[in-house]
mmCIF file of C-alpha atoms in Angstrom:
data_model
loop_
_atom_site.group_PDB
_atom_site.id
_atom_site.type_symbol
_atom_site.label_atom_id
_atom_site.label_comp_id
_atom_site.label_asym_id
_atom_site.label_seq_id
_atom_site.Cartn_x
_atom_site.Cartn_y
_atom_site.Cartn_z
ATOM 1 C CA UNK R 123 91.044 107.147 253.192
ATOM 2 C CA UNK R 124 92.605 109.836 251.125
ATOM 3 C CA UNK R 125 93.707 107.392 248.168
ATOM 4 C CA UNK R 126 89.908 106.032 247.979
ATOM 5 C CA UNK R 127 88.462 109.503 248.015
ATOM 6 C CA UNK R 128 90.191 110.713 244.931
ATOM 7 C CA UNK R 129 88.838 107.753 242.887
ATOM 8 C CA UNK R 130 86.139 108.696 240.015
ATOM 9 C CA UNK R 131 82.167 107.671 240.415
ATOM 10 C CA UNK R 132 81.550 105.257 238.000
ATOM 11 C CA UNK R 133 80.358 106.247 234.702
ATOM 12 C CA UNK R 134 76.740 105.519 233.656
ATOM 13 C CA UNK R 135 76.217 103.631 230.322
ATOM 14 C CA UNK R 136 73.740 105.625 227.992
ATOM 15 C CA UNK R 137 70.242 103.859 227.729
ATOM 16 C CA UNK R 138 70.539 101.979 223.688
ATOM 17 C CA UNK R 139 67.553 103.239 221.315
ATOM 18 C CA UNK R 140 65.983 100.057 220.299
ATOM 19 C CA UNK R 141 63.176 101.318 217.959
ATOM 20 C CA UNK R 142 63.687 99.965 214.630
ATOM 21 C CA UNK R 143 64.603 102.114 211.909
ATOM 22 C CA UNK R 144 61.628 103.073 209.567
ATOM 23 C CA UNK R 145 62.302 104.220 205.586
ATOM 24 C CA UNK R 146 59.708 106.313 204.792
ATOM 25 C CA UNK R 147 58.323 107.148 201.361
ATOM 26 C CA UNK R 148 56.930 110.811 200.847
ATOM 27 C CA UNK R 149 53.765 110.995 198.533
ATOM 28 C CA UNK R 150 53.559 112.844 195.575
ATOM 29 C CA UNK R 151 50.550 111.882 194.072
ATOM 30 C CA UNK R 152 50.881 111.751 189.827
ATOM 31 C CA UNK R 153 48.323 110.665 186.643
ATOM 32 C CA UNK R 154 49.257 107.297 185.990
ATOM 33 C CA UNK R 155 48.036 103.916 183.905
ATOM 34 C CA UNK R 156 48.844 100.369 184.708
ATOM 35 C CA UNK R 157 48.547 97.455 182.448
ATOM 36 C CA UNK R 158 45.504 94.852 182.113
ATOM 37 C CA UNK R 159 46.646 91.372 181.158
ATOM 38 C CA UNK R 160 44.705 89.630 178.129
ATOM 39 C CA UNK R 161 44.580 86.178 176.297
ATOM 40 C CA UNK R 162 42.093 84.813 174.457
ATOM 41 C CA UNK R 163 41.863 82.874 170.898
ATOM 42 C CA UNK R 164 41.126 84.417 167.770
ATOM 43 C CA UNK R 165 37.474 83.636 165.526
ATOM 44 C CA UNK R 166 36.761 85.161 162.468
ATOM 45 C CA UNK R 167 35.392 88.443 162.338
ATOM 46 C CA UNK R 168 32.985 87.260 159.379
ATOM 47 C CA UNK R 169 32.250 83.575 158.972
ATOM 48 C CA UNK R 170 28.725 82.274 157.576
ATOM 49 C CA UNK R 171 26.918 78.935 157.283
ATOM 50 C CA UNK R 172 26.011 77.949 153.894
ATOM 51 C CA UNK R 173 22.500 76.251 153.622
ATOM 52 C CA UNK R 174 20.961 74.736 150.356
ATOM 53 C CA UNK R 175 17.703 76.795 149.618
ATOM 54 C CA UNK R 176 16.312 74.763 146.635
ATOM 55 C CA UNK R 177 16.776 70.913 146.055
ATOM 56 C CA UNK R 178 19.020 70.057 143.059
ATOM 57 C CA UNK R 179 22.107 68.008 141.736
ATOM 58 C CA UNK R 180 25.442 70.635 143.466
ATOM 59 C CA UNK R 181 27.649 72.002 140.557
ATOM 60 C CA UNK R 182 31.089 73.724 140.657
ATOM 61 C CA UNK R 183 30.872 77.367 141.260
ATOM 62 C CA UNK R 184 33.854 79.392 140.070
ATOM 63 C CA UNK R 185 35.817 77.073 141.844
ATOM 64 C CA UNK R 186 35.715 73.531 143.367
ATOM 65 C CA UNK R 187 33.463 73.444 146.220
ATOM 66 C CA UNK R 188 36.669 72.520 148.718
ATOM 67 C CA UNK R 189 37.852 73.855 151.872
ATOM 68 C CA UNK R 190 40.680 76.642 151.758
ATOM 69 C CA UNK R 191 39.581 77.570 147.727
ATOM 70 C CA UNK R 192 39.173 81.406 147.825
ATOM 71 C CA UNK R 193 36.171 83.492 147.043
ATOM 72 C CA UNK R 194 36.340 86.642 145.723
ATOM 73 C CA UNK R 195 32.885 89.101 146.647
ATOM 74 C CA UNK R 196 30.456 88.072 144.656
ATOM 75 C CA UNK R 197 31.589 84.108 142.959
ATOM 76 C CA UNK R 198 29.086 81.679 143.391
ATOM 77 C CA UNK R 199 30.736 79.255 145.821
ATOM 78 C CA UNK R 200 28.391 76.595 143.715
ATOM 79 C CA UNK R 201 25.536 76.472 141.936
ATOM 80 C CA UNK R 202 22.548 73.763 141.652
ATOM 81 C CA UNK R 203 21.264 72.513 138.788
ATOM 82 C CA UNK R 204 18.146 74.727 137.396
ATOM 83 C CA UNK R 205 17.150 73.525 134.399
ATOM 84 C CA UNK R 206 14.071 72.435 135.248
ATOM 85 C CA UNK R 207 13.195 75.365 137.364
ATOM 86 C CA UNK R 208 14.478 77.472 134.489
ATOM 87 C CA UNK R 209 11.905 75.701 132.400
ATOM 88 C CA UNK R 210 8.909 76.470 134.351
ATOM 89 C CA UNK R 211 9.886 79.983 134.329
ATOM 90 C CA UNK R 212 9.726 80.371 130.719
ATOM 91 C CA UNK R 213 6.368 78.422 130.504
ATOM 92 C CA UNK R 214 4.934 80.959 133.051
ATOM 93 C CA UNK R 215 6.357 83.858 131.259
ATOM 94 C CA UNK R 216 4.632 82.558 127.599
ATOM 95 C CA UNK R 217 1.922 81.130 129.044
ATOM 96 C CA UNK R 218 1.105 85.156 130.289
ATOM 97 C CA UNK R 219 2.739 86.967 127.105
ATOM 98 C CA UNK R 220 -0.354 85.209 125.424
ATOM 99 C CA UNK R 221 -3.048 86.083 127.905
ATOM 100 C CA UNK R 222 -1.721 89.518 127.327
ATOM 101 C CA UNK R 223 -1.618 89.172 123.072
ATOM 102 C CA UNK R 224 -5.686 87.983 123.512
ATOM 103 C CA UNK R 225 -6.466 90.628 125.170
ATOM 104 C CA UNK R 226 -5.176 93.363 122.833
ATOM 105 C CA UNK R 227 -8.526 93.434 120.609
ATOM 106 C CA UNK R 228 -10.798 94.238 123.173
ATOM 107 C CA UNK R 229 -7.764 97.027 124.394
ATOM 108 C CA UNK R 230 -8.212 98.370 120.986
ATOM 109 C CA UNK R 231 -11.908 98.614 121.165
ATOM 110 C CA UNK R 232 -12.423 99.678 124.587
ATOM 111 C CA UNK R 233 -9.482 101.664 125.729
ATOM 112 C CA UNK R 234 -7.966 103.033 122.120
ATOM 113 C CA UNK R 235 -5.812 105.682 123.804
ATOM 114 C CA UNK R 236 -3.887 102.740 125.813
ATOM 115 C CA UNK R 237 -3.852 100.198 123.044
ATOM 116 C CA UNK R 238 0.168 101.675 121.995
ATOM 117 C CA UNK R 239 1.235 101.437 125.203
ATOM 118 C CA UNK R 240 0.150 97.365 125.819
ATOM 119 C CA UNK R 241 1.221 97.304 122.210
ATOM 120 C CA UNK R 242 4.437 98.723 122.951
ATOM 121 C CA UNK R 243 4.480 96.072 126.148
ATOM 122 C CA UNK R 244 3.968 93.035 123.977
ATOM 123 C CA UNK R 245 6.533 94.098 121.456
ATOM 124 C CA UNK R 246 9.323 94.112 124.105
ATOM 125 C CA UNK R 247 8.515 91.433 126.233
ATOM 126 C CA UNK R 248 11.401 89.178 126.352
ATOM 127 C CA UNK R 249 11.176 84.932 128.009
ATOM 128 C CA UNK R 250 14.765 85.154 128.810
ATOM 129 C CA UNK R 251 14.758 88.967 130.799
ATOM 130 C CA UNK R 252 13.422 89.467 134.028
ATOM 131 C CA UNK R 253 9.742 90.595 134.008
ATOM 132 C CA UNK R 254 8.957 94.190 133.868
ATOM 133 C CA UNK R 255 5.446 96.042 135.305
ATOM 134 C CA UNK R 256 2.699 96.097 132.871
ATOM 135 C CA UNK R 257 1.754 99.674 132.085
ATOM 136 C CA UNK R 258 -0.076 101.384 135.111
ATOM 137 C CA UNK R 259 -3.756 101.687 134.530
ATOM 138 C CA UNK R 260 -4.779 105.476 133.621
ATOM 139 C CA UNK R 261 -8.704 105.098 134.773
ATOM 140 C CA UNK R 262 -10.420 103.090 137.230
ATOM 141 C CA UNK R 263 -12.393 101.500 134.279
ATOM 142 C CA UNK R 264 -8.989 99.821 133.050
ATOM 143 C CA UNK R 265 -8.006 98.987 136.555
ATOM 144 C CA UNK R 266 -10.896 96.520 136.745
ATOM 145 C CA UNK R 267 -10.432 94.821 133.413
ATOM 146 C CA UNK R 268 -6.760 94.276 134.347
ATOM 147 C CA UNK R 269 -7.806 93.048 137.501
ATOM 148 C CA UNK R 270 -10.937 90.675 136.254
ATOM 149 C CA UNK R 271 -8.419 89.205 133.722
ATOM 150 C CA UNK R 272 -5.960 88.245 136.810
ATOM 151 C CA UNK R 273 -2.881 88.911 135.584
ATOM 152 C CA UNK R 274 -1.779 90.362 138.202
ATOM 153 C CA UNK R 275 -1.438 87.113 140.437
ATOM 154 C CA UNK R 276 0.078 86.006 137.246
ATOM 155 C CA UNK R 277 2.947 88.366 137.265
ATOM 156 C CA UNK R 278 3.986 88.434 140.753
ATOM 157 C CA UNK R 279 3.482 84.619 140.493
ATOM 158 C CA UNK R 280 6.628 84.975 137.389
ATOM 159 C CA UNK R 281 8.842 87.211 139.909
ATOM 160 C CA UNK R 282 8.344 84.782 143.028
ATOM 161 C CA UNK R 283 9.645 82.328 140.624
ATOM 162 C CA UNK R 284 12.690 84.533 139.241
ATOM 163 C CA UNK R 285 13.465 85.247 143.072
ATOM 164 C CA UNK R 286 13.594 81.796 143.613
ATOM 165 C CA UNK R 287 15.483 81.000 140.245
ATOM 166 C CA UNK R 288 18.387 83.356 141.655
ATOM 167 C CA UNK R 289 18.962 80.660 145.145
ATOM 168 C CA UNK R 290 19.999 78.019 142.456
ATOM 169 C CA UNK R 291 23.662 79.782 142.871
ATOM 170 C CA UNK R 292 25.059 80.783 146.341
ATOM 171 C CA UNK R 293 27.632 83.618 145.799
ATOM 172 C CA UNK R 294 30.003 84.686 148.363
ATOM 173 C CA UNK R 295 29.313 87.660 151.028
ATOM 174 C CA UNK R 296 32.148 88.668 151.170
ATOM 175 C CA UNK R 297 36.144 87.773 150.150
ATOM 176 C CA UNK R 298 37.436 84.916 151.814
ATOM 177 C CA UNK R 299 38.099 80.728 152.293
ATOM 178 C CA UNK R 300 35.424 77.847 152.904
ATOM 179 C CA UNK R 301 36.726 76.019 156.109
ATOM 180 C CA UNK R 302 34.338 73.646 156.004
ATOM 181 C CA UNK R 303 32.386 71.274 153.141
ATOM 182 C CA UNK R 304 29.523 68.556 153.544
ATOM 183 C CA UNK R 305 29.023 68.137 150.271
ATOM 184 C CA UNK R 306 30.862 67.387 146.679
ATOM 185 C CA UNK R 307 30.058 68.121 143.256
ATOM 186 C CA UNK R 308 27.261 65.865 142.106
ATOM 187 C CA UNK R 309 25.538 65.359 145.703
ATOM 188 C CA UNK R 310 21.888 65.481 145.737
ATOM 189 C CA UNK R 311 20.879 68.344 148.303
ATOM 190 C CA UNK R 312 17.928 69.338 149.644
ATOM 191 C CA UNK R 313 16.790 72.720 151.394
ATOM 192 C CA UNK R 314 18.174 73.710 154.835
ATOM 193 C CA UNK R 315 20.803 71.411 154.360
ATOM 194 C CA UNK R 316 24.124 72.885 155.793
ATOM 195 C CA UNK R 317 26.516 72.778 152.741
ATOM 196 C CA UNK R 318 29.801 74.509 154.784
ATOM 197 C CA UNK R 319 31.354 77.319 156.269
ATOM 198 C CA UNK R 320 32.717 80.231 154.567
ATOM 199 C CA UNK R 321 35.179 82.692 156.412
ATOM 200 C CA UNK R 322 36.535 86.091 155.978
ATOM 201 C CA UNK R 323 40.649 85.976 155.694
ATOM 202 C CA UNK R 324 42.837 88.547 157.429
ATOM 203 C CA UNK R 325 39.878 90.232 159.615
ATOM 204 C CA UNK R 326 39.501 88.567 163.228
ATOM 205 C CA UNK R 327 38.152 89.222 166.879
ATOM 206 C CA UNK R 328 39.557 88.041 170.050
ATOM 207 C CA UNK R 329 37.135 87.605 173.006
ATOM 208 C CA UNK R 330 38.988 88.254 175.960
ATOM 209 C CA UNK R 331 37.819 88.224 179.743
ATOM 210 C CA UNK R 332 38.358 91.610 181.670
ATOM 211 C CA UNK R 333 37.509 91.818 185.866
ATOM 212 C CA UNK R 334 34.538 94.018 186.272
ATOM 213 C CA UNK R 335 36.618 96.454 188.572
ATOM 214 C CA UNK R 336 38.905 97.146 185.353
ATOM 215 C CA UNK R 337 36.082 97.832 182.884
ATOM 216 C CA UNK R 338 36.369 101.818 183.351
ATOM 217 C CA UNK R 339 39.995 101.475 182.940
ATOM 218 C CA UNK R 340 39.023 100.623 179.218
ATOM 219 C CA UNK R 341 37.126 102.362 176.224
ATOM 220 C CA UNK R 342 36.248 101.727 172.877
ATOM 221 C CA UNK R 343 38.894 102.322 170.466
ATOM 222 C CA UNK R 344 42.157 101.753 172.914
ATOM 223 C CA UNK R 345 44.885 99.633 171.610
ATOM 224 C CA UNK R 346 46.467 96.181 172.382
ATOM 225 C CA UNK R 347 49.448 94.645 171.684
ATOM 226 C CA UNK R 348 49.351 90.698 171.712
ATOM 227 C CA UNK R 349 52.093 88.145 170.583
ATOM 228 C CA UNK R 350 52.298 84.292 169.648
ATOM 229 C CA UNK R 351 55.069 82.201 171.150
ATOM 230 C CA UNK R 352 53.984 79.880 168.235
ATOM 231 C CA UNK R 353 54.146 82.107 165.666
ATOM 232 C CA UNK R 354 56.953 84.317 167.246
ATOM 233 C CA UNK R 355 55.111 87.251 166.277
ATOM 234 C CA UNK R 356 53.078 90.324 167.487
ATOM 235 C CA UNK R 357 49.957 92.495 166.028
ATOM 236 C CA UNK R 358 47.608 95.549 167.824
ATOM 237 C CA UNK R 359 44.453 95.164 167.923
ATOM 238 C CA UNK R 360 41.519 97.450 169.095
ATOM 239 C CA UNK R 361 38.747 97.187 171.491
ATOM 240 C CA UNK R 362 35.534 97.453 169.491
ATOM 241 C CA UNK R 363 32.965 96.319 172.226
ATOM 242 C CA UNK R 364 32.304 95.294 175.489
ATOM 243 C CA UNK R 365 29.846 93.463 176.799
ATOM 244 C CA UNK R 366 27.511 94.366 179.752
ATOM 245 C CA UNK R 367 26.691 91.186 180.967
ATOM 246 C CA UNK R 368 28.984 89.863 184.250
ATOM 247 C CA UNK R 369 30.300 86.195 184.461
ATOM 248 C CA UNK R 370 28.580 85.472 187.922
ATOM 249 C CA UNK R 371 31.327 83.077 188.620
ATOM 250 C CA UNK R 372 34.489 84.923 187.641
ATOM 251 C CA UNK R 373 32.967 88.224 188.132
ATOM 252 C CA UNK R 374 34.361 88.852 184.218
ATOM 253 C CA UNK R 375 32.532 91.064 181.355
ATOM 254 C CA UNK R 376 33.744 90.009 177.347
ATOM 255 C CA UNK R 377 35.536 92.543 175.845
ATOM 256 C CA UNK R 378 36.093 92.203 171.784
ATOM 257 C CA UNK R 379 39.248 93.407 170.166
ATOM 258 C CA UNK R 380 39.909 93.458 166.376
ATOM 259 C CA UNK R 381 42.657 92.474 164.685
ATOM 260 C CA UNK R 382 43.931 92.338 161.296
ATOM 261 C CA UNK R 383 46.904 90.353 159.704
ATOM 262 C CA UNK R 384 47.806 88.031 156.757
ATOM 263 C CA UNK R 385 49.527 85.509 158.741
ATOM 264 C CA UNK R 386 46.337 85.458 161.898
ATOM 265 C CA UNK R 387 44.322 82.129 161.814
ATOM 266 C CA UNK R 388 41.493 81.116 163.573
ATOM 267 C CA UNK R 389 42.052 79.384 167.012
ATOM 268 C CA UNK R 390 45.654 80.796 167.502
ATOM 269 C CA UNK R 391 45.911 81.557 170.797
ATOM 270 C CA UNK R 392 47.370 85.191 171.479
ATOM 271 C CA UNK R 393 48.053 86.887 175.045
ATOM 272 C CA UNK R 394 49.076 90.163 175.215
ATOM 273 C CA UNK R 395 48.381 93.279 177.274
ATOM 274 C CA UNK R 396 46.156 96.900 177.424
ATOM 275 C CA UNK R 397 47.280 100.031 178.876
ATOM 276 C CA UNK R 398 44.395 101.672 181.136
ATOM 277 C CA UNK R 399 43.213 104.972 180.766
ATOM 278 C CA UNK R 400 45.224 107.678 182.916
ATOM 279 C CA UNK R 401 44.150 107.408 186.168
ATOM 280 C CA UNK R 402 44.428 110.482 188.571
ATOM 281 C CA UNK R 403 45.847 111.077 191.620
ATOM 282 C CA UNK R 404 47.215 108.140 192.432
ATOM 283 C CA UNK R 405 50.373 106.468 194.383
ATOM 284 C CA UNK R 406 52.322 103.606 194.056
ATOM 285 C CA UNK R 407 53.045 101.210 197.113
ATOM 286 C CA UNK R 408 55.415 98.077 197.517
ATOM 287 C CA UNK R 409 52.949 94.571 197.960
ATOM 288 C CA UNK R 410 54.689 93.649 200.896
ATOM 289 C CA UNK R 411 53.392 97.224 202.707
ATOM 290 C CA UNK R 412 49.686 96.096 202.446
ATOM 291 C CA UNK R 413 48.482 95.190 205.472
ATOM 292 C CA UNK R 414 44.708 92.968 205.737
ATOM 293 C CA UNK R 415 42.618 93.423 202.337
ATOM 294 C CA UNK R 416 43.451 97.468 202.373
ATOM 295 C CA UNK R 417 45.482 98.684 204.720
ATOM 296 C CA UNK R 418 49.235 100.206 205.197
ATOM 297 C CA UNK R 419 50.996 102.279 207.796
ATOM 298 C CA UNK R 420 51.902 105.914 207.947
ATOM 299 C CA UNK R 421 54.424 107.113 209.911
ATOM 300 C CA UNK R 422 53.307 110.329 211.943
ATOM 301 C CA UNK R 423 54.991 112.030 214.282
ATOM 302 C CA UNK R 424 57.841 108.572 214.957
ATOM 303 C CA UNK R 425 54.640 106.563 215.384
ATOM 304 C CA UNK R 426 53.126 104.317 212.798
ATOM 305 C CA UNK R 427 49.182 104.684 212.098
ATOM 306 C CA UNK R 428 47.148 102.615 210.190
ATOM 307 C CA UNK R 429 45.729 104.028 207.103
ATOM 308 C CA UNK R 430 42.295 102.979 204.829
ATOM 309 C CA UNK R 431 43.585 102.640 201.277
ATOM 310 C CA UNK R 432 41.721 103.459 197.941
ATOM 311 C CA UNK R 433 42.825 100.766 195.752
ATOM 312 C CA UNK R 434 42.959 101.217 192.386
ATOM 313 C CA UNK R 435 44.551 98.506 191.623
ATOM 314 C CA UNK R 436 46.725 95.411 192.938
ATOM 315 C CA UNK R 437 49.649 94.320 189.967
ATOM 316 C CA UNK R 438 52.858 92.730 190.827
ATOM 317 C CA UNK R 439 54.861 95.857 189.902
ATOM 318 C CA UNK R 440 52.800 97.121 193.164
ATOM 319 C CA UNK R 441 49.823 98.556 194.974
ATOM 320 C CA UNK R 442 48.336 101.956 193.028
ATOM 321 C CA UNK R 443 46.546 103.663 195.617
ATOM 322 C CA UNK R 444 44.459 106.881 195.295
ATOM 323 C CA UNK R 445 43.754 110.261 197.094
ATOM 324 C CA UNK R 446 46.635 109.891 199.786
ATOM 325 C CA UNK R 447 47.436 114.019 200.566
ATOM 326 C CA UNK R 448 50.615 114.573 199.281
ATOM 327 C CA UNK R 449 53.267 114.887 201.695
ATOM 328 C CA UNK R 450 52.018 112.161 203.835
ATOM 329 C CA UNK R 451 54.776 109.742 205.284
ATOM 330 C CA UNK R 452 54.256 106.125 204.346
ATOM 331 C CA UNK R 453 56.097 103.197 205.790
ATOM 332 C CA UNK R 454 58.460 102.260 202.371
ATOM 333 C CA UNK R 455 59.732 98.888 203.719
ATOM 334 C CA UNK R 456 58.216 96.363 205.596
ATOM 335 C CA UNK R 457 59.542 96.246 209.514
ATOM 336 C CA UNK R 458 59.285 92.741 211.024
ATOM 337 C CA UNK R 459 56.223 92.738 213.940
ATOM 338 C CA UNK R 460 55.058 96.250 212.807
ATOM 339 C CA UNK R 461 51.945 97.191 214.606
ATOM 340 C CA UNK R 462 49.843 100.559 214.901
ATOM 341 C CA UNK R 463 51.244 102.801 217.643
ATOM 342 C CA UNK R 464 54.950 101.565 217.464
ATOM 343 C CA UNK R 465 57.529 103.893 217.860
ATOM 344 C CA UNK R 466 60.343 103.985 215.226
ATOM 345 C CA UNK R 467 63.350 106.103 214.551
ATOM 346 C CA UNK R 468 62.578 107.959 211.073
ATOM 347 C CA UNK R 469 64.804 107.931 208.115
ATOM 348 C CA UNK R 470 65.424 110.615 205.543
ATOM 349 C CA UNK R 471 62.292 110.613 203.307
ATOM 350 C CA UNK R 472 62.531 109.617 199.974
ATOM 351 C CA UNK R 473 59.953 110.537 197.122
ATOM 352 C CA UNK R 474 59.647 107.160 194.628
#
């Protein structure tokens, strides 16, 4: 049939290319840091226990034994009474200022050349000042009449007893507040009793736990920044130590940052963040690309490979890998059903 042979052949539809599309990310490995989460709540940097060394009636220091007074270096927070210890003192002292007088005669006769000096001695002894050495011994001859007349034992018996005379007021360490009082003015106390607590104002530490993996990310000296939604407020602070013991259960060291401020107070809670040291070499991934505990895919050659990743680090702004080669082609968004070996249809790389 002529009409039928001058009809066309039927045209063949072109086979549809149904890999997915893949966006690809180009790495160009950079020195980076990431930030390392802290909270914690603040103690004073400096805070003692005050215990009673000597029994006695409690008087007022150079101000009323209360918590929040302030201390400057040096006040007594309180004294106890020492009258009678004060007493016994003084009897020691005259009791040996006329051992010393009785023995000037034989001085005189048997060691002339030394009887100015214990002359001398006498002359300026003084009840109310704190004892002073007797004059050193010049032979071995006086050595042993010092020694037989024991005054000696005598004289370090008097400073044991001026030592002690000096507990009878408690002075402060440092500048600061008492926090804490157990007894008032007038109380009978007795020694090792706890009296209160005495704090440093304006100078505190904040004990903060840090993963083990993110301890060489830090270093002594770095900066933090932390802020109170109580106080509406923000301070820096500064890593002075770390510890080197590891929380067996949260796999945590202690790491102990500084801070300074008027308005800090002990027990305010502060969270606040680090920045890590620079960290080489390194690439950031999208979370949703990791695939198991450290995997993602490269795309080589249309075909996506698995690759081993060197985490550094796991955040929610993303996934900081290290020591890809630069120039490698990683999968930049997730493909639904992705597996290793399936083919996909490239994009135009882009470097993030």
């Amino acid at each position: 049939n002529y009409l039928a042979s001058k009809k066309e052949p039927p045209k063949v539809k072109a086979k549809s290319d149904t890999r997915p599309v893949a966006r690809i990310q180009e790495v160009a490995n950079e020195t980076a840091s990431f930030k390392i989460n802290l909270e914690g709540t603040l103690k004073a940097y400096n805070k003692v226990s005050i215990f009673s060394q000597v029994p006695g009636l409690l008087e007022q220091g150079s101000a009323p034994f209360k918590v929040g007074n302030y201390f400057s270096k040096g006040d007594a927070l309180f004294r106890i009474n020492n009258e009678e210890a004060t007493l016994a003192l003084l009897a020691q002292k005259s009791e040996l200022l006329s051992r010393v007088v009785g023995l000037l005669p034989d001085i005189k006769l048997d060691f002339e050349d030394r009887f100015q000096e214990w002359r001398d001695y006498v002359d300026s002894f003084d009840v109310e000042q704190v004892i002073s050495d007797f004059p050193a011994a010049k032979t071995s001859r006086e050595k042993s009449f010092i020694a037989a007349k024991n005054l000696s034992t005598s004289l370090y018996s008097i400073r044991s007893a001026e030592n002690r005379l000096e507990k009878y007021a408690i002075r402060a360490p440092f500048s600061g507040v008492l926090t804490m009082t157990n007894a008032n003015k007038g109380a009978m106390v007795q020694p090792g009793q706890m009296l209160g607590e005495f704090m440093e104002r304006g100078n505190f530490e904040l004990i903060v736990s840090v993963l083990a993996s993110d301890i060489k990310y830090l270093q002594r000296g770095q900066e933090a920044e932390f802020y109170s939604e109580d106080m509406g407020r923000s301070w820096k602070g500064k890593i002075v130590r770390v510890s080197d013991k590891i929380n067996p259960q949260s796999q945590t060291l202690d790491v102990y940052i500084q801070l300074r401020g008027k308005e800090l107070k002990e027990g305010l809670f502060l969270s606040g963040l680090v920045v890590s040291k620079p960290v080489e070499d390194v690439f950031l991934l999208d979370n949703a690309l990791l695939v198991g505990q450290d995997e993602a895919y490269a795309v080589k050659d249309g075909v996506l490979e698995k690759m081993k990743l060197d985490i550094v680090r796991i955040s929610d702004s993303g996934i900081l890998v290290r020591d890809i080669p630069n120039g490698t082609w990683m999968l930049g968004k997730q493909i639904s059903g992705a597996f290793e070996g399936m083919e996909v249809n490239v994009s135009e790389p882009s470097i993030d």
